[in-house]
Short mmCIF file of C-alpha atoms and ligand atoms in Angstrom, two decimals:
data_model
loop_
_atom_site.label_atom_id
_atom_site.label_comp_id
_atom_site.label_asym_id
_atom_site.label_seq_id
_atom_site.Cartn_x
_atom_site.Cartn_y
_atom_site.Cartn_z
CA MET A 184 123.12 78.49 125.70
CA LYS A 185 126.08 80.70 126.40
CA ARG A 186 125.65 83.52 128.89
CA ASP A 187 127.35 86.92 128.76
CA PHE A 188 128.09 89.42 131.59
CA LEU A 189 127.91 92.82 129.96
CA THR A 190 126.00 94.50 132.81
CA LEU A 191 125.30 93.53 136.38
CA ARG A 192 121.63 93.10 135.59
CA GLU A 193 122.46 90.00 133.54
CA LEU A 194 122.51 88.17 136.87
CA LYS A 195 119.42 87.34 138.78
CA LEU A 196 119.43 88.56 142.36
CA GLU A 197 119.75 84.98 143.66
CA GLU A 198 122.73 84.30 141.27
CA LEU A 199 124.38 87.51 142.43
CA ASN A 200 123.99 86.50 146.08
CA ASN A 201 125.34 82.99 145.34
CA LEU A 202 128.20 84.48 143.44
CA LEU A 203 129.20 86.78 146.33
CA ASN A 204 128.94 83.81 148.74
CA ARG A 205 131.05 81.72 146.46
CA ALA A 206 133.62 84.49 146.16
CA VAL A 207 133.90 84.50 150.01
CA GLU A 208 134.52 80.67 149.90
CA LEU A 209 137.19 81.12 147.25
CA LYS A 210 138.83 83.85 149.33
CA GLY A 211 138.90 81.47 152.26
CA GLY A 212 140.67 78.88 150.11
CA LYS A 213 137.81 76.48 149.63
CA ASP A 214 138.22 74.13 146.63
CA ALA A 215 141.57 75.80 145.85
CA SER A 216 142.86 72.69 144.08
CA LEU A 217 139.77 71.66 142.12
CA CYS A 218 140.63 73.46 138.85
CA PRO A 219 137.12 73.37 137.44
CA LEU A 220 138.18 75.02 134.16
CA ILE A 221 141.00 72.64 133.38
CA GLY A 222 141.95 72.59 129.71
CA LYS A 223 139.95 75.76 128.85
CA SER A 224 141.18 79.02 127.25
CA ILE A 225 139.97 82.53 128.10
CA GLY A 226 140.85 85.48 125.87
CA LEU A 227 141.59 88.91 127.33
CA LEU A 228 141.02 91.57 124.67
CA PHE A 229 141.90 95.01 126.06
CA GLU A 230 141.57 98.23 124.03
CA LYS A 231 142.36 100.35 127.14
CA ALA A 232 145.05 100.17 129.85
CA SER A 233 144.37 97.95 132.91
CA THR A 234 146.21 96.78 135.99
CA ARG A 235 143.69 95.15 138.21
CA THR A 236 141.26 93.73 135.72
CA ARG A 237 143.87 92.27 133.42
CA ILE A 238 146.01 90.80 136.23
CA SER A 239 143.16 89.49 138.39
CA PHE A 240 141.55 87.78 135.35
CA GLN A 241 144.84 86.30 134.17
CA ILE A 242 145.62 84.93 137.65
CA GLY A 243 142.03 83.91 138.39
CA VAL A 244 141.77 81.92 135.13
CA TYR A 245 145.06 80.16 135.92
CA GLN A 246 143.94 79.38 139.48
CA LEU A 247 140.83 77.75 138.01
CA GLY A 248 142.96 75.49 135.82
CA ALA A 249 142.57 77.25 132.51
CA GLN A 250 144.89 79.49 130.51
CA ALA A 251 144.42 83.18 129.70
CA ILE A 252 145.54 84.62 126.45
CA TYR A 253 146.18 88.36 126.64
CA LEU A 254 145.38 90.07 123.28
CA ASN A 255 146.64 93.46 122.45
CA PRO A 256 144.34 94.67 119.60
CA GLN A 257 147.41 96.17 117.90
CA GLU A 258 148.93 92.73 117.60
CA ILE A 259 145.95 90.88 116.19
CA GLN A 260 144.10 91.56 112.95
CA PHE A 261 141.23 93.30 114.82
CA GLY A 262 143.59 96.31 115.20
CA ARG A 263 144.02 96.29 111.38
CA GLY A 264 140.33 96.39 110.57
CA GLU A 265 139.09 92.79 110.83
CA THR A 266 135.52 93.35 111.87
CA ILE A 267 134.10 92.76 115.36
CA GLU A 268 131.70 90.18 113.99
CA ASP A 269 134.42 88.10 112.31
CA THR A 270 136.76 88.46 115.28
CA ALA A 271 133.96 87.20 117.57
CA ARG A 272 133.30 84.24 115.26
CA VAL A 273 136.95 83.18 115.14
CA PHE A 274 137.48 83.59 118.89
CA SER A 275 134.46 81.31 119.35
CA ARG A 276 136.14 78.54 117.41
CA TYR A 277 139.15 78.46 119.78
CA MET A 278 138.21 79.94 123.18
CA ASP A 279 135.79 79.06 125.96
CA GLY A 280 135.22 82.70 127.04
CA VAL A 281 136.59 86.21 126.47
CA VAL A 282 136.93 89.27 128.70
CA ILE A 283 136.81 92.54 126.70
CA ARG A 284 137.68 96.09 127.74
CA THR A 285 136.65 98.71 125.14
CA PHE A 286 135.18 102.16 124.60
CA GLY A 287 131.59 102.25 123.35
CA HIS A 288 129.30 99.70 125.10
CA GLU A 289 127.66 98.99 121.65
CA LYS A 290 131.02 97.39 120.60
CA ILE A 291 130.94 94.74 123.28
CA GLU A 292 127.18 94.16 122.59
CA LYS A 293 128.04 93.51 118.93
CA PHE A 294 130.84 91.22 119.85
CA ALA A 295 128.59 89.26 122.25
CA LYS A 296 125.90 88.96 119.61
CA ASN A 297 128.24 87.30 117.16
CA ALA A 298 130.09 85.16 119.71
CA ALA A 299 129.14 81.62 120.71
CA ILE A 300 131.18 81.86 123.95
CA PRO A 301 130.50 83.95 127.07
CA VAL A 302 131.62 87.54 126.81
CA ILE A 303 132.56 89.34 130.02
CA ASN A 304 132.65 93.11 130.24
CA GLY A 305 136.03 94.17 131.65
CA LEU A 306 134.85 97.85 131.35
CA THR A 307 133.22 99.96 128.73
CA ASP A 308 132.49 103.69 128.76
CA LEU A 309 129.04 102.84 130.10
CA HIS A 310 129.52 99.98 132.52
CA HIS A 311 132.01 98.34 134.82
CA PRO A 312 130.10 95.36 136.25
CA CYS A 313 133.18 93.31 137.33
CA GLN A 314 134.07 96.27 139.55
CA ALA A 315 130.56 96.29 141.04
CA LEU A 316 130.86 92.67 141.98
CA ALA A 317 134.03 93.31 143.97
CA ASP A 318 132.42 96.47 145.45
CA LEU A 319 129.42 94.49 146.70
CA MET A 320 131.73 91.80 148.14
CA THR A 321 133.79 94.42 149.95
CA ILE A 322 130.76 96.31 151.34
CA LYS A 323 129.33 93.03 152.66
CA GLU A 324 132.71 92.02 154.10
CA LYS A 325 133.06 95.36 155.93
CA LYS A 326 129.49 96.14 156.90
CA GLY A 327 128.07 92.60 157.22
CA LYS A 328 125.13 93.34 154.91
CA LEU A 329 124.08 95.18 151.77
CA GLN A 330 120.44 96.09 152.32
CA GLY A 331 120.15 99.46 153.99
CA VAL A 332 123.81 100.39 153.75
CA VAL A 333 124.22 104.07 152.87
CA LEU A 334 126.79 104.53 150.11
CA ALA A 335 127.87 107.97 149.07
CA TYR A 336 129.59 108.33 145.74
CA ILE A 337 131.43 111.67 145.19
CA GLY A 338 132.49 112.66 141.69
CA ASP A 339 131.93 111.92 138.05
CA GLY A 340 128.83 110.09 136.88
CA ASN A 341 130.78 107.53 134.95
CA ASN A 342 130.87 103.81 134.12
CA VAL A 343 131.74 102.88 137.73
CA VAL A 344 128.82 104.69 139.24
CA ASN A 345 126.48 103.46 136.53
CA SER A 346 127.24 99.85 137.61
CA LEU A 347 127.00 100.94 141.23
CA ILE A 348 123.48 102.21 140.58
CA GLU A 349 122.51 98.75 139.23
CA ALA A 350 124.26 97.10 142.24
CA ALA A 351 122.41 99.35 144.64
CA SER A 352 119.14 98.84 142.94
CA MET A 353 119.44 95.04 142.97
CA THR A 354 120.64 94.74 146.62
CA GLY A 355 118.83 97.52 148.48
CA ILE A 356 121.82 99.70 149.13
CA SER A 357 120.88 103.42 149.55
CA LEU A 358 123.02 105.28 147.04
CA ARG A 359 123.75 109.07 147.30
CA ILE A 360 125.54 110.38 144.28
CA ALA A 361 127.09 113.91 144.36
CA CYS A 362 128.14 115.20 141.03
CA PRO A 363 128.24 118.49 139.12
CA VAL A 364 125.45 119.47 136.65
CA ARG A 365 125.98 117.73 133.29
CA TYR A 366 128.21 115.01 134.80
CA GLU A 367 125.38 112.83 136.09
CA PRO A 368 125.28 109.09 135.66
CA ASP A 369 123.50 107.58 132.61
CA GLU A 370 119.95 108.73 132.55
CA GLY A 371 118.48 105.41 131.42
CA ILE A 372 120.24 103.45 134.16
CA TYR A 373 119.20 105.97 136.79
CA LYS A 374 115.59 106.12 135.62
CA LYS A 375 115.33 102.33 135.60
CA ALA A 376 116.57 102.24 139.24
CA LEU A 377 113.96 104.92 140.22
CA SER A 378 111.18 103.05 138.38
CA GLU A 379 111.96 99.94 140.63
CA GLY A 380 111.59 102.15 143.71
CA SER A 381 115.29 102.03 144.50
CA ASP A 382 116.68 104.53 147.00
CA VAL A 383 119.15 106.30 144.63
CA LYS A 384 119.54 110.06 144.72
CA ILE A 385 121.54 112.50 142.64
CA LEU A 386 122.64 115.52 144.68
CA ARG A 387 124.99 118.41 144.12
CA SER A 388 126.54 118.75 147.48
CA PRO A 389 129.27 116.21 148.46
CA GLU A 390 128.64 117.06 152.18
CA GLU A 391 124.97 116.33 151.85
CA ALA A 392 125.76 112.96 150.11
CA ALA A 393 128.31 112.01 152.77
CA LYS A 394 126.03 112.77 155.71
CA GLY A 395 125.52 109.61 157.76
CA ALA A 396 127.12 107.44 155.13
CA ASP A 397 128.48 103.98 155.86
CA VAL A 398 130.64 103.96 152.72
CA LEU A 399 132.36 106.79 150.85
CA TYR A 400 133.34 106.03 147.28
CA THR A 401 135.00 108.03 144.48
CA ASP A 402 136.57 107.47 141.10
CA VAL A 403 138.84 109.47 138.78
CA TRP A 404 137.64 112.83 137.32
CA VAL A 405 139.10 111.89 133.94
CA SER A 406 138.27 108.43 132.69
CA MET A 407 140.13 106.62 129.96
CA GLY A 408 139.19 108.17 126.62
CA GLN A 409 138.52 111.60 128.18
CA GLU A 410 142.15 112.81 128.28
CA GLU A 411 141.46 115.80 126.00
CA GLU A 412 138.99 117.18 128.61
CA ALA A 413 141.37 116.78 131.49
CA ALA A 414 142.04 120.44 132.17
CA LYS A 415 138.28 121.42 132.02
CA ARG A 416 137.30 118.42 134.15
CA LYS A 417 139.87 119.16 136.87
CA LYS A 418 138.32 122.59 137.33
CA ILE A 419 134.74 121.38 137.31
CA PHE A 420 135.34 118.59 139.79
CA LYS A 421 137.62 120.45 142.24
CA ASP A 422 135.00 120.48 144.99
CA TYR A 423 134.22 116.80 144.49
CA GLN A 424 137.15 115.40 146.37
CA LEU A 425 137.09 112.60 149.00
CA ASN A 426 139.06 114.14 151.82
CA LYS A 427 139.13 114.61 155.63
CA HIS A 428 136.36 117.30 155.46
CA ILE A 429 134.03 114.96 153.61
CA LEU A 430 134.94 112.02 155.92
CA SER A 431 133.84 114.14 158.92
CA PHE A 432 130.21 114.07 157.58
CA ALA A 433 130.05 110.22 157.35
CA LYS A 434 129.47 107.74 160.20
CA PRO A 435 132.48 107.31 162.51
CA ASP A 436 132.96 103.78 161.20
CA ALA A 437 132.50 104.70 157.55
CA VAL A 438 134.86 102.98 155.08
CA VAL A 439 136.64 104.61 152.06
CA MET A 440 136.39 102.92 148.70
CA HIS A 441 137.94 103.63 145.27
CA CYS A 442 137.95 101.32 142.22
CA LEU A 443 141.59 102.48 141.46
CA PRO A 444 143.74 103.70 139.87
CA ALA A 445 143.54 106.73 142.10
CA HIS A 446 144.80 110.17 141.11
CA ARG A 447 145.97 111.18 144.57
CA GLY A 448 145.48 114.85 145.19
CA GLU A 449 142.57 115.02 142.72
CA GLU A 450 139.50 112.95 143.50
CA ILE A 451 140.96 111.62 146.77
CA THR A 452 143.68 112.89 149.19
CA ASP A 453 146.45 110.77 150.53
CA GLU A 454 144.94 111.27 153.95
CA ALA A 455 141.70 109.60 152.97
CA MET A 456 143.27 106.92 150.76
CA ASP A 457 145.84 105.96 153.41
CA SER A 458 143.55 106.30 156.42
CA PRO A 459 142.68 103.33 158.64
CA ARG A 460 139.22 103.63 157.19
CA SER A 461 140.39 102.92 153.67
CA VAL A 462 139.51 99.48 152.24
CA VAL A 463 140.74 100.19 148.71
CA PHE A 464 143.24 97.37 148.62
CA ASP A 465 140.86 94.81 149.99
CA GLN A 466 138.44 95.98 147.31
CA ALA A 467 141.18 95.48 144.65
CA GLU A 468 141.92 91.99 146.01
CA ASN A 469 138.22 91.11 145.87
CA ARG A 470 138.24 91.61 142.06
CA LEU A 471 140.13 88.23 141.96
CA HIS A 472 137.65 86.32 144.09
CA THR A 473 134.47 87.64 142.52
CA GLN A 474 135.74 87.16 138.95
CA LYS A 475 136.72 83.58 139.75
CA ALA A 476 133.15 83.06 140.98
CA LEU A 477 131.85 84.63 137.83
CA LEU A 478 134.04 82.42 135.60
CA GLU A 479 132.79 79.32 137.45
CA LEU A 480 129.26 80.41 136.71
CA LEU A 481 129.61 81.35 133.03
CA VAL A 482 132.30 79.16 131.51
CA LYS A 483 131.15 75.63 130.72
N1 CP B 575 139.51 99.16 138.82
C1 CP B 575 140.00 98.71 137.58
O1 CP B 575 139.25 98.31 136.70
O2 CP B 575 141.30 98.89 137.47
P1 CP B 575 142.21 98.69 136.18
O3 CP B 575 141.83 99.76 135.20
O4 CP B 575 143.58 98.73 136.62
O5 CP B 575 141.82 97.35 135.55
N1 NVA B 576 136.14 105.42 135.32
C1 NVA B 576 137.42 104.90 135.16
C2 NVA B 576 137.54 103.52 135.75
C3 NVA B 576 138.90 102.85 135.66
C4 NVA B 576 138.91 101.53 136.34
C5 NVA B 576 137.78 104.80 133.63
O1 NVA B 576 136.86 104.42 132.85
O2 NVA B 576 138.84 105.13 133.23
#
């Protein structure tokens, strides 16, 4: 039975912990020459721009012995109206797995329902679970643990923080989210975390969220697909910036995280991003290791 990875919750906690440990092994060079996916093909279907996800998957697939096929929707019949269902059925006859980046989450769900191969979510408007895997690996790498770590997220209640809520809920991270009214994370995802007794709070004050935090995290104010709202959003989010002032509320050894790409001078200052506390490029690197561990788990 094929397994998909559309949200973080598709992994059991034990699988998540094993995956994070495996990613550490892979980062250390263990089994570098084994090529467990030799002869396989993984599609990369991206309806939105990507630097990290696209490149880290393409390279990770190659390092595991398989080939990646980058598919621009405009260059395949999907972009000319071939249905999601038919595209999923055809991909399943050739490929051993597919990574998809798209807009509405229901699109990837429909694709997965009609595919006989594992479908991996490379970002939708609602979730970014591959990012959350790398975030967890990075937090564990820097703080030595996940349970009890205080993570402050400052900014838009978007796909990245939705997946962070699931990550926090599964691992016992205490998550403080500071966001403006009407820009909260997804209500269903938040309520599920609360119903499980998770320590996840939505606040208005970035200072309050940052107080005593071990990790400070932010993401862009304008996500892909929201370009028309850019001017309005930049006004609404102007006080939700990760900067020196916010850093002064966190623990002295707090680290700075960002999924990237960063809009320097908007959600994060150069000072915060380039400070010795910043781990954003380790975080970006960890995309590669966690996704390789994910591919080893899902692709048969
Ligand atoms: N963090 C992330 O997913 O980056 P890309 O949009 O460059 O893939
Ligand atoms: N929230 C951002 C994340 C980019 C990796 C977006 O969806 O554009």
